[in-house]
Amino acid sequence: MFRSCRTPRRTAAIAALVTAATLTAAGPVGAVPAKTLKVCTTGDYKPLTYRDPATGNYSGIDVDMARDLAGHLKERLVFVPTSWPTLMRDVGTPGTCDIAMGGISVTPQRQEQADFTQPYLADGKTPITTSRAAHRFQTVEQINDKGVRVIVNPGGTNAEFVRQHLPNATVITWPDNTTIFEQILQGRADVMITDAIEAKYQATRHPGLVAVHPDKPFTTADMAYMLPKNSRLTGGAVERWLGDALTDGTFQRAYDRWISTQDAPPSRGAEHELSARP
């Protein structure tokens, strides 16, 4: 008959070591692992979302709203870089993001692949060009001409508008939406079609540019926050949060903060968030 050679004292010591190792791996007794809120955002669409290439820090209206949502849910905030060409793929990839934020227009094509919250902003496509050329680009018919160089960032609703409404224009695709406006100022393009909120914002930041009739855009569309199909966040707490934010002044304060000031200060709590690597 086999008999253990461990003494009671040695057995107790081994049991203590096993217990200590288990607690170290699991964390302190009673600790609840914090959930992570993964927010996909392009970081190239001021004043709604912008990623500083030097620091990796995010800022903008929808970045402030993401921070408020994370605080409401009591979850750790992680920004996940995406782009307009890859946005729908990233949202549809399980585990990549819980929600996408940053000036995303609701379209039938996107609704087939993802869910949306209630709208939080109404906007539409309008031209941005130099103040000298504004009289030339008042209508779609004026812009839809081979002699007009229309610059566009790929993958989003700006590109879709150009494809549908400006087939005769000379189209210049520029991949970096953060530097696209300098191309107009430098004479490399004539005009860009974008959402009125971006056109107005960029015109105030680029002397010499003007948003053409932003209060009467060519189209109208709602912006909302996008969620993967069957997301844990669909409906429920997120809809209640957004409904409250639209009525209690939370969204209005974020909007005013970025529209009325050229360089808003960093949001409180930014030092606690993370940015996922591309």
PDB file of C-alpha atoms in Angstrom:
ATOM      1  CA  MET A   1       0.000   0.000   0.000  1.00  0.00           C
ATOM      2  CA  PHE A   2       1.367   3.361  -1.073  1.00  0.00           C
ATOM      3  CA  ARG A   3       1.648   5.955   1.642  1.00  0.00           C
ATOM      4  CA  SER A   4       2.351   9.666   1.239  1.00  0.00           C
ATOM      5  CA  CYS A   5       5.674  10.817   2.601  1.00  0.00           C
ATOM      6  CA  ARG A   6       4.280  14.372   3.224  1.00  0.00           C
ATOM      7  CA  THR A   7       3.974  15.378   6.783  1.00  0.00           C
ATOM      8  CA  PRO A   8       0.868  17.327   7.910  1.00  0.00           C
ATOM      9  CA  ARG A   9       3.009  20.495   8.263  1.00  0.00           C
ATOM     10  CA  ARG A  10       4.419  20.154   4.711  1.00  0.00           C
ATOM     11  CA  THR A  11       0.937  19.460   3.293  1.00  0.00           C
ATOM     12  CA  ALA A  12      -0.386  22.642   4.913  1.00  0.00           C
ATOM     13  CA  ALA A  13       2.518  24.675   3.518  1.00  0.00           C
ATOM     14  CA  ILE A  14       1.897  23.407  -0.016  1.00  0.00           C
ATOM     15  CA  ALA A  15      -1.807  24.168   0.316  1.00  0.00           C
ATOM     16  CA  ALA A  16      -0.974  27.716   1.399  1.00  0.00           C
ATOM     17  CA  LEU A  17       1.291  28.218  -1.597  1.00  0.00           C
ATOM     18  CA  VAL A  18      -1.388  26.937  -3.985  1.00  0.00           C
ATOM     19  CA  THR A  19      -3.956  29.258  -2.424  1.00  0.00           C
ATOM     20  CA  ALA A  20      -1.615  32.254  -2.711  1.00  0.00           C
ATOM     21  CA  ALA A  21      -0.890  31.492  -6.365  1.00  0.00           C
ATOM     22  CA  THR A  22      -4.600  31.193  -7.124  1.00  0.00           C
ATOM     23  CA  LEU A  23      -5.364  34.556  -5.490  1.00  0.00           C
ATOM     24  CA  THR A  24      -2.504  36.212  -7.360  1.00  0.00           C
ATOM     25  CA  ALA A  25      -3.856  35.019 -10.698  1.00  0.00           C
ATOM     26  CA  ALA A  26      -7.466  35.892  -9.938  1.00  0.00           C
ATOM     27  CA  GLY A  27      -6.842  39.209  -8.204  1.00  0.00           C
ATOM     28  CA  PRO A  28      -7.794  40.305  -4.690  1.00  0.00           C
ATOM     29  CA  VAL A  29     -10.580  38.430  -2.987  1.00  0.00           C
ATOM     30  CA  GLY A  30     -13.919  40.016  -3.828  1.00  0.00           C
ATOM     31  CA  ALA A  31     -12.558  42.089  -6.731  1.00  0.00           C
ATOM     32  CA  VAL A  32     -14.839  42.440  -9.758  1.00  0.00           C
ATOM     33  CA  PRO A  33     -12.991  42.751 -13.089  1.00  0.00           C
ATOM     34  CA  ALA A  34     -13.869  46.077 -14.701  1.00  0.00           C
ATOM     35  CA  LYS A  35     -15.597  45.957 -18.079  1.00  0.00           C
ATOM     36  CA  THR A  36     -13.995  47.730 -21.012  1.00  0.00           C
ATOM     37  CA  LEU A  37     -15.909  50.015 -23.348  1.00  0.00           C
ATOM     38  CA  LYS A  38     -14.264  49.745 -26.767  1.00  0.00           C
ATOM     39  CA  VAL A  39     -15.117  52.756 -28.918  1.00  0.00           C
ATOM     40  CA  CYS A  40     -14.192  52.656 -32.607  1.00  0.00           C
ATOM     41  CA  THR A  41     -13.528  56.120 -34.005  1.00  0.00           C
ATOM     42  CA  THR A  42     -11.728  57.450 -37.077  1.00  0.00           C
ATOM     43  CA  GLY A  43      -9.969  60.326 -35.304  1.00  0.00           C
ATOM     44  CA  ASP A  44      -9.943  62.418 -38.482  1.00  0.00           C
ATOM     45  CA  TYR A  45     -13.225  64.303 -38.364  1.00  0.00           C
ATOM     46  CA  LYS A  46     -13.047  67.545 -36.414  1.00  0.00           C
ATOM     47  CA  PRO A  47     -14.903  68.797 -34.454  1.00  0.00           C
ATOM     48  CA  LEU A  48     -16.389  65.378 -33.647  1.00  0.00           C
ATOM     49  CA  THR A  49     -13.318  63.154 -33.371  1.00  0.00           C
ATOM     50  CA  TYR A  50      -9.615  63.821 -33.724  1.00  0.00           C
ATOM     51  CA  ARG A  51      -6.532  61.775 -32.863  1.00  0.00           C
ATOM     52  CA  ASP A  52      -3.345  63.758 -32.303  1.00  0.00           C
ATOM     53  CA  PRO A  53      -0.655  61.909 -34.289  1.00  0.00           C
ATOM     54  CA  ALA A  54       2.064  63.041 -31.886  1.00  0.00           C
ATOM     55  CA  THR A  55       0.441  61.959 -28.617  1.00  0.00           C
ATOM     56  CA  GLY A  56      -2.286  59.544 -29.693  1.00  0.00           C
ATOM     57  CA  ASN A  57      -4.782  61.501 -27.580  1.00  0.00           C
ATOM     58  CA  TYR A  58      -8.345  61.883 -28.791  1.00  0.00           C
ATOM     59  CA  SER A  59     -10.512  65.006 -28.634  1.00  0.00           C
ATOM     60  CA  GLY A  60     -13.787  66.352 -29.985  1.00  0.00           C
ATOM     61  CA  ILE A  61     -17.526  66.405 -29.388  1.00  0.00           C
ATOM     62  CA  ASP A  62     -18.064  62.661 -29.722  1.00  0.00           C
ATOM     63  CA  VAL A  63     -14.888  61.925 -27.773  1.00  0.00           C
ATOM     64  CA  ASP A  64     -16.346  63.913 -24.881  1.00  0.00           C
ATOM     65  CA  MET A  65     -19.559  61.943 -25.291  1.00  0.00           C
ATOM     66  CA  ALA A  66     -17.637  58.642 -25.274  1.00  0.00           C
ATOM     67  CA  ARG A  67     -16.022  59.630 -21.997  1.00  0.00           C
ATOM     68  CA  ASP A  68     -19.396  60.535 -20.551  1.00  0.00           C
ATOM     69  CA  LEU A  69     -20.845  57.198 -21.692  1.00  0.00           C
ATOM     70  CA  ALA A  70     -17.966  55.256 -20.129  1.00  0.00           C
ATOM     71  CA  GLY A  71     -18.494  57.108 -16.873  1.00  0.00           C
ATOM     72  CA  HIS A  72     -22.218  56.386 -17.003  1.00  0.00           C
ATOM     73  CA  LEU A  73     -21.601  52.671 -17.572  1.00  0.00           C
ATOM     74  CA  LYS A  74     -18.730  52.617 -15.065  1.00  0.00           C
ATOM     75  CA  GLU A  75     -16.471  50.992 -17.645  1.00  0.00           C
ATOM     76  CA  ARG A  76     -12.869  51.597 -18.674  1.00  0.00           C
ATOM     77  CA  LEU A  77     -12.690  53.505 -21.951  1.00  0.00           C
ATOM     78  CA  VAL A  78     -10.530  52.271 -24.830  1.00  0.00           C
ATOM     79  CA  PHE A  79     -10.464  54.054 -28.191  1.00  0.00           C
ATOM     80  CA  VAL A  80      -9.996  51.698 -31.128  1.00  0.00           C
ATOM     81  CA  PRO A  81      -8.608  53.391 -34.280  1.00  0.00           C
ATOM     82  CA  THR A  82     -10.590  52.756 -37.439  1.00  0.00           C
ATOM     83  CA  SER A  83     -11.030  54.467 -40.803  1.00  0.00           C
ATOM     84  CA  TRP A  84     -13.955  55.263 -43.068  1.00  0.00           C
ATOM     85  CA  PRO A  85     -13.053  52.483 -45.545  1.00  0.00           C
ATOM     86  CA  THR A  86     -12.749  49.894 -42.729  1.00  0.00           C
ATOM     87  CA  LEU A  87     -15.434  51.159 -40.338  1.00  0.00           C
ATOM     88  CA  MET A  88     -18.155  48.675 -41.259  1.00  0.00           C
ATOM     89  CA  ARG A  89     -15.713  45.750 -41.263  1.00  0.00           C
ATOM     90  CA  ASP A  90     -14.433  46.712 -37.810  1.00  0.00           C
ATOM     91  CA  VAL A  91     -17.927  47.131 -36.388  1.00  0.00           C
ATOM     92  CA  GLY A  92     -18.912  43.760 -37.827  1.00  0.00           C
ATOM     93  CA  THR A  93     -15.861  41.936 -36.441  1.00  0.00           C
ATOM     94  CA  PRO A  94     -16.778  40.378 -33.077  1.00  0.00           C
ATOM     95  CA  GLY A  95     -14.837  41.844 -30.176  1.00  0.00           C
ATOM     96  CA  THR A  96     -13.367  44.781 -32.081  1.00  0.00           C
ATOM     97  CA  CYS A  97     -15.641  47.515 -30.762  1.00  0.00           C
ATOM     98  CA  ASP A  98     -18.723  47.873 -28.605  1.00  0.00           C
ATOM     99  CA  ILE A  99     -19.825  51.105 -30.261  1.00  0.00           C
ATOM    100  CA  ALA A 100     -18.615  53.424 -33.032  1.00  0.00           C
ATOM    101  CA  MET A 101     -18.702  57.185 -32.479  1.00  0.00           C
ATOM    102  CA  GLY A 102     -17.556  60.197 -34.452  1.00  0.00           C
ATOM    103  CA  GLY A 103     -19.928  61.833 -36.927  1.00  0.00           C
ATOM    104  CA  ILE A 104     -21.388  58.650 -38.432  1.00  0.00           C
ATOM    105  CA  SER A 105     -24.356  59.276 -40.718  1.00  0.00           C
ATOM    106  CA  VAL A 106     -27.269  56.847 -40.709  1.00  0.00           C
ATOM    107  CA  THR A 107     -27.665  55.263 -44.148  1.00  0.00           C
ATOM    108  CA  PRO A 108     -29.762  52.296 -45.364  1.00  0.00           C
ATOM    109  CA  GLN A 109     -26.600  50.406 -46.284  1.00  0.00           C
ATOM    110  CA  ARG A 110     -25.143  50.830 -42.817  1.00  0.00           C
ATOM    111  CA  GLN A 111     -28.448  49.906 -41.180  1.00  0.00           C
ATOM    112  CA  GLU A 112     -28.311  46.548 -42.951  1.00  0.00           C
ATOM    113  CA  GLN A 113     -25.024  45.747 -41.227  1.00  0.00           C
ATOM    114  CA  ALA A 114     -25.259  47.481 -37.864  1.00  0.00           C
ATOM    115  CA  ASP A 115     -27.628  48.993 -35.324  1.00  0.00           C
ATOM    116  CA  PHE A 116     -27.913  52.683 -34.463  1.00  0.00           C
ATOM    117  CA  THR A 117     -28.918  54.680 -31.438  1.00  0.00           C
ATOM    118  CA  GLN A 118     -31.465  57.438 -31.778  1.00  0.00           C
ATOM    119  CA  PRO A 119     -30.076  60.393 -33.774  1.00  0.00           C
ATOM    120  CA  TYR A 120     -28.224  63.090 -31.877  1.00  0.00           C
ATOM    121  CA  LEU A 121     -27.433  65.518 -34.708  1.00  0.00           C
ATOM    122  CA  ALA A 122     -29.016  66.460 -38.042  1.00  0.00           C
ATOM    123  CA  ASP A 123     -26.647  67.508 -40.802  1.00  0.00           C
ATOM    124  CA  GLY A 124     -26.113  67.391 -44.557  1.00  0.00           C
ATOM    125  CA  LYS A 125     -23.563  67.662 -47.358  1.00  0.00           C
ATOM    126  CA  THR A 126     -22.348  71.103 -48.386  1.00  0.00           C
ATOM    127  CA  PRO A 127     -19.328  72.487 -50.278  1.00  0.00           C
ATOM    128  CA  ILE A 128     -16.228  73.996 -48.721  1.00  0.00           C
ATOM    129  CA  THR A 129     -13.943  76.022 -50.957  1.00  0.00           C
ATOM    130  CA  THR A 130     -11.959  79.249 -51.033  1.00  0.00           C
ATOM    131  CA  SER A 131     -13.803  82.489 -50.394  1.00  0.00           C
ATOM    132  CA  ARG A 132     -12.787  83.665 -53.872  1.00  0.00           C
ATOM    133  CA  ALA A 133     -14.395  80.652 -55.559  1.00  0.00           C
ATOM    134  CA  ALA A 134     -17.537  80.294 -53.426  1.00  0.00           C
ATOM    135  CA  HIS A 135     -19.774  81.902 -56.067  1.00  0.00           C
ATOM    136  CA  ARG A 136     -18.745  79.167 -58.535  1.00  0.00           C
ATOM    137  CA  PHE A 137     -19.867  76.253 -56.372  1.00  0.00           C
ATOM    138  CA  GLN A 138     -23.357  77.086 -55.184  1.00  0.00           C
ATOM    139  CA  THR A 139     -25.130  74.179 -56.859  1.00  0.00           C
ATOM    140  CA  VAL A 140     -24.517  70.543 -57.714  1.00  0.00           C
ATOM    141  CA  GLU A 141     -24.781  71.445 -61.382  1.00  0.00           C
ATOM    142  CA  GLN A 142     -21.952  73.982 -61.077  1.00  0.00           C
ATOM    143  CA  ILE A 143     -19.694  71.459 -59.342  1.00  0.00           C
ATOM    144  CA  ASN A 144     -20.550  68.523 -61.610  1.00  0.00           C
ATOM    145  CA  ASP A 145     -18.190  69.639 -64.361  1.00  0.00           C
ATOM    146  CA  LYS A 146     -14.984  68.110 -65.706  1.00  0.00           C
ATOM    147  CA  GLY A 147     -13.167  71.374 -65.108  1.00  0.00           C
ATOM    148  CA  VAL A 148     -13.905  71.265 -61.368  1.00  0.00           C
ATOM    149  CA  ARG A 149     -11.453  69.362 -59.166  1.00  0.00           C
ATOM    150  CA  VAL A 150     -13.395  67.793 -56.319  1.00  0.00           C
ATOM    151  CA  ILE A 151     -11.259  66.401 -53.502  1.00  0.00           C
ATOM    152  CA  VAL A 152     -12.686  63.613 -51.353  1.00  0.00           C
ATOM    153  CA  ASN A 153     -11.668  61.342 -48.503  1.00  0.00           C
ATOM    154  CA  PRO A 154     -12.397  57.684 -49.332  1.00  0.00           C
ATOM    155  CA  GLY A 155     -14.771  55.224 -47.737  1.00  0.00           C
ATOM    156  CA  GLY A 156     -17.528  57.357 -46.226  1.00  0.00           C
ATOM    157  CA  THR A 157     -20.663  59.231 -47.195  1.00  0.00           C
ATOM    158  CA  ASN A 158     -18.627  62.087 -48.719  1.00  0.00           C
ATOM    159  CA  ALA A 159     -17.277  59.673 -51.319  1.00  0.00           C
ATOM    160  CA  GLU A 160     -20.746  58.203 -51.822  1.00  0.00           C
ATOM    161  CA  PHE A 161     -22.180  61.670 -52.529  1.00  0.00           C
ATOM    162  CA  VAL A 162     -19.467  62.351 -55.100  1.00  0.00           C
ATOM    163  CA  ARG A 163     -20.089  59.010 -56.846  1.00  0.00           C
ATOM    164  CA  GLN A 164     -23.831  59.574 -57.030  1.00  0.00           C
ATOM    165  CA  HIS A 165     -24.066  63.280 -57.790  1.00  0.00           C
ATOM    166  CA  LEU A 166     -20.786  64.397 -59.373  1.00  0.00           C
ATOM    167  CA  PRO A 167     -19.935  61.837 -62.080  1.00  0.00           C
ATOM    168  CA  ASN A 168     -18.591  64.486 -64.454  1.00  0.00           C
ATOM    169  CA  ALA A 169     -16.269  66.254 -62.007  1.00  0.00           C
ATOM    170  CA  THR A 170     -12.549  65.534 -61.824  1.00  0.00           C
ATOM    171  CA  VAL A 171     -12.225  63.606 -58.564  1.00  0.00           C
ATOM    172  CA  ILE A 172      -9.079  63.701 -56.445  1.00  0.00           C
ATOM    173  CA  THR A 173      -8.938  61.099 -53.667  1.00  0.00           C
ATOM    174  CA  TRP A 174      -6.977  62.246 -50.621  1.00  0.00           C
ATOM    175  CA  PRO A 175      -6.502  59.621 -47.891  1.00  0.00           C
ATOM    176  CA  ASP A 176      -5.829  61.962 -44.949  1.00  0.00           C
ATOM    177  CA  ASN A 177      -8.950  63.858 -43.910  1.00  0.00           C
ATOM    178  CA  THR A 178      -6.947  65.932 -41.421  1.00  0.00           C
ATOM    179  CA  THR A 179      -4.865  67.573 -44.163  1.00  0.00           C
ATOM    180  CA  ILE A 180      -7.359  67.582 -47.004  1.00  0.00           C
ATOM    181  CA  PHE A 181      -8.362  71.217 -46.509  1.00  0.00           C
ATOM    182  CA  GLU A 182      -4.841  72.487 -47.050  1.00  0.00           C
ATOM    183  CA  GLN A 183      -4.999  70.992 -50.544  1.00  0.00           C
ATOM    184  CA  ILE A 184      -7.773  73.437 -51.439  1.00  0.00           C
ATOM    185  CA  LEU A 185      -5.894  76.376 -49.968  1.00  0.00           C
ATOM    186  CA  GLN A 186      -2.753  75.394 -51.862  1.00  0.00           C
ATOM    187  CA  GLY A 187      -4.620  75.256 -55.171  1.00  0.00           C
ATOM    188  CA  ARG A 188      -4.364  71.489 -55.667  1.00  0.00           C
ATOM    189  CA  ALA A 189      -8.155  71.101 -55.571  1.00  0.00           C
ATOM    190  CA  ASP A 190     -11.148  73.394 -56.028  1.00  0.00           C
ATOM    191  CA  VAL A 191     -13.805  72.161 -53.641  1.00  0.00           C
ATOM    192  CA  MET A 192     -14.751  69.434 -51.172  1.00  0.00           C
ATOM    193  CA  ILE A 193     -18.202  68.124 -50.270  1.00  0.00           C
ATOM    194  CA  THR A 194     -18.593  67.242 -46.601  1.00  0.00           C
ATOM    195  CA  ASP A 195     -20.995  67.517 -43.690  1.00  0.00           C
ATOM    196  CA  ALA A 196     -21.958  71.062 -42.823  1.00  0.00           C
ATOM    197  CA  ILE A 197     -20.651  70.763 -39.262  1.00  0.00           C
ATOM    198  CA  GLU A 198     -17.171  69.877 -40.545  1.00  0.00           C
ATOM    199  CA  ALA A 199     -17.288  72.509 -43.286  1.00  0.00           C
ATOM    200  CA  LYS A 200     -18.187  75.259 -40.808  1.00  0.00           C
ATOM    201  CA  TYR A 201     -15.590  74.132 -38.298  1.00  0.00           C
ATOM    202  CA  GLN A 202     -12.755  73.833 -40.805  1.00  0.00           C
ATOM    203  CA  ALA A 203     -13.608  77.188 -42.414  1.00  0.00           C
ATOM    204  CA  THR A 204     -13.092  78.905 -39.066  1.00  0.00           C
ATOM    205  CA  ARG A 205      -9.724  77.131 -38.643  1.00  0.00           C
ATOM    206  CA  HIS A 206      -8.479  77.824 -42.177  1.00  0.00           C
ATOM    207  CA  PRO A 207      -8.554  81.508 -43.127  1.00  0.00           C
ATOM    208  CA  GLY A 208      -9.369  81.702 -46.811  1.00  0.00           C
ATOM    209  CA  LEU A 209     -11.863  78.810 -46.785  1.00  0.00           C
ATOM    210  CA  VAL A 210     -15.619  79.199 -46.538  1.00  0.00           C
ATOM    211  CA  ALA A 211     -18.506  76.797 -46.007  1.00  0.00           C
ATOM    212  CA  VAL A 212     -20.983  77.364 -48.841  1.00  0.00           C
ATOM    213  CA  HIS A 213     -24.607  77.707 -47.586  1.00  0.00           C
ATOM    214  CA  PRO A 214     -24.102  75.256 -44.655  1.00  0.00           C
ATOM    215  CA  ASP A 215     -27.602  76.059 -43.375  1.00  0.00           C
ATOM    216  CA  LYS A 216     -29.066  74.852 -46.687  1.00  0.00           C
ATOM    217  CA  PRO A 217     -27.076  71.697 -47.478  1.00  0.00           C
ATOM    218  CA  PHE A 218     -27.557  69.603 -50.611  1.00  0.00           C
ATOM    219  CA  THR A 219     -28.779  66.660 -48.514  1.00  0.00           C
ATOM    220  CA  THR A 220     -30.024  66.015 -45.003  1.00  0.00           C
ATOM    221  CA  ALA A 221     -29.040  63.094 -42.804  1.00  0.00           C
ATOM    222  CA  ASP A 222     -29.038  62.079 -39.157  1.00  0.00           C
ATOM    223  CA  MET A 223     -25.924  61.255 -37.195  1.00  0.00           C
ATOM    224  CA  ALA A 224     -26.102  58.548 -34.553  1.00  0.00           C
ATOM    225  CA  TYR A 225     -23.843  56.151 -32.688  1.00  0.00           C
ATOM    226  CA  MET A 226     -23.396  52.779 -34.359  1.00  0.00           C
ATOM    227  CA  LEU A 227     -23.401  49.403 -32.633  1.00  0.00           C
ATOM    228  CA  PRO A 228     -22.647  45.892 -33.855  1.00  0.00           C
ATOM    229  CA  LYS A 229     -25.687  43.745 -34.485  1.00  0.00           C
ATOM    230  CA  ASN A 230     -26.820  42.060 -31.260  1.00  0.00           C
ATOM    231  CA  SER A 231     -24.451  44.224 -29.227  1.00  0.00           C
ATOM    232  CA  ARG A 232     -24.650  44.058 -25.467  1.00  0.00           C
ATOM    233  CA  LEU A 233     -25.208  47.828 -25.603  1.00  0.00           C
ATOM    234  CA  THR A 234     -28.118  47.889 -28.039  1.00  0.00           C
ATOM    235  CA  GLY A 235     -31.047  49.651 -26.415  1.00  0.00           C
ATOM    236  CA  GLY A 236     -31.250  49.751 -22.627  1.00  0.00           C
ATOM    237  CA  ALA A 237     -28.613  51.746 -20.787  1.00  0.00           C
ATOM    238  CA  VAL A 238     -27.092  53.433 -23.851  1.00  0.00           C
ATOM    239  CA  GLU A 239     -30.431  54.710 -25.137  1.00  0.00           C
ATOM    240  CA  ARG A 240     -31.323  56.006 -21.676  1.00  0.00           C
ATOM    241  CA  TRP A 241     -27.921  57.690 -21.395  1.00  0.00           C
ATOM    242  CA  LEU A 242     -28.231  59.365 -24.791  1.00  0.00           C
ATOM    243  CA  GLY A 243     -31.810  60.435 -24.174  1.00  0.00           C
ATOM    244  CA  ASP A 244     -30.761  62.070 -20.925  1.00  0.00           C
ATOM    245  CA  ALA A 245     -27.656  63.635 -22.527  1.00  0.00           C
ATOM    246  CA  LEU A 246     -29.800  65.271 -25.200  1.00  0.00           C
ATOM    247  CA  THR A 247     -32.190  66.784 -22.673  1.00  0.00           C
ATOM    248  CA  ASP A 248     -30.037  67.632 -19.651  1.00  0.00           C
ATOM    249  CA  GLY A 249     -27.477  69.731 -21.536  1.00  0.00           C
ATOM    250  CA  THR A 250     -24.644  67.165 -21.658  1.00  0.00           C
ATOM    251  CA  PHE A 251     -24.502  67.022 -25.445  1.00  0.00           C
ATOM    252  CA  GLN A 252     -25.095  70.752 -25.849  1.00  0.00           C
ATOM    253  CA  ARG A 253     -22.165  71.534 -23.556  1.00  0.00           C
ATOM    254  CA  ALA A 254     -19.880  69.238 -25.576  1.00  0.00           C
ATOM    255  CA  TYR A 255     -21.098  70.798 -28.815  1.00  0.00           C
ATOM    256  CA  ASP A 256     -20.644  74.367 -27.614  1.00  0.00           C
ATOM    257  CA  ARG A 257     -17.245  73.548 -26.162  1.00  0.00           C
ATOM    258  CA  TRP A 258     -15.825  72.512 -29.531  1.00  0.00           C
ATOM    259  CA  ILE A 259     -17.786  74.763 -31.859  1.00  0.00           C
ATOM    260  CA  SER A 260     -17.297  77.999 -29.953  1.00  0.00           C
ATOM    261  CA  THR A 261     -13.634  77.578 -28.954  1.00  0.00           C
ATOM    262  CA  GLN A 262     -10.671  76.984 -31.236  1.00  0.00           C
ATOM    263  CA  ASP A 263      -8.628  74.913 -28.825  1.00  0.00           C
ATOM    264  CA  ALA A 264     -10.691  73.352 -26.092  1.00  0.00           C
ATOM    265  CA  PRO A 265      -8.810  72.079 -23.022  1.00  0.00           C
ATOM    266  CA  PRO A 266      -8.416  68.334 -22.425  1.00  0.00           C
ATOM    267  CA  SER A 267     -11.410  66.613 -20.890  1.00  0.00           C
ATOM    268  CA  ARG A 268     -11.172  65.592 -17.270  1.00  0.00           C
ATOM    269  CA  GLY A 269     -10.545  61.871 -16.923  1.00  0.00           C
ATOM    270  CA  ALA A 270      -8.607  61.625 -20.179  1.00  0.00           C
ATOM    271  CA  GLU A 271      -5.562  60.421 -18.334  1.00  0.00           C
ATOM    272  CA  HIS A 272      -7.377  57.225 -17.335  1.00  0.00           C
ATOM    273  CA  GLU A 273      -8.350  56.087 -20.810  1.00  0.00           C
ATOM    274  CA  LEU A 274      -6.417  53.871 -23.193  1.00  0.00           C
ATOM    275  CA  SER A 275      -5.897  53.812 -26.930  1.00  0.00           C
ATOM    276  CA  ALA A 276      -5.689  50.492 -28.715  1.00  0.00           C
ATOM    277  CA  ARG A 277      -2.921  50.194 -31.251  1.00  0.00           C
ATOM    278  CA  PRO A 278      -3.933  50.047 -34.929  1.00  0.00           C
TER     279      PRO A 278
END
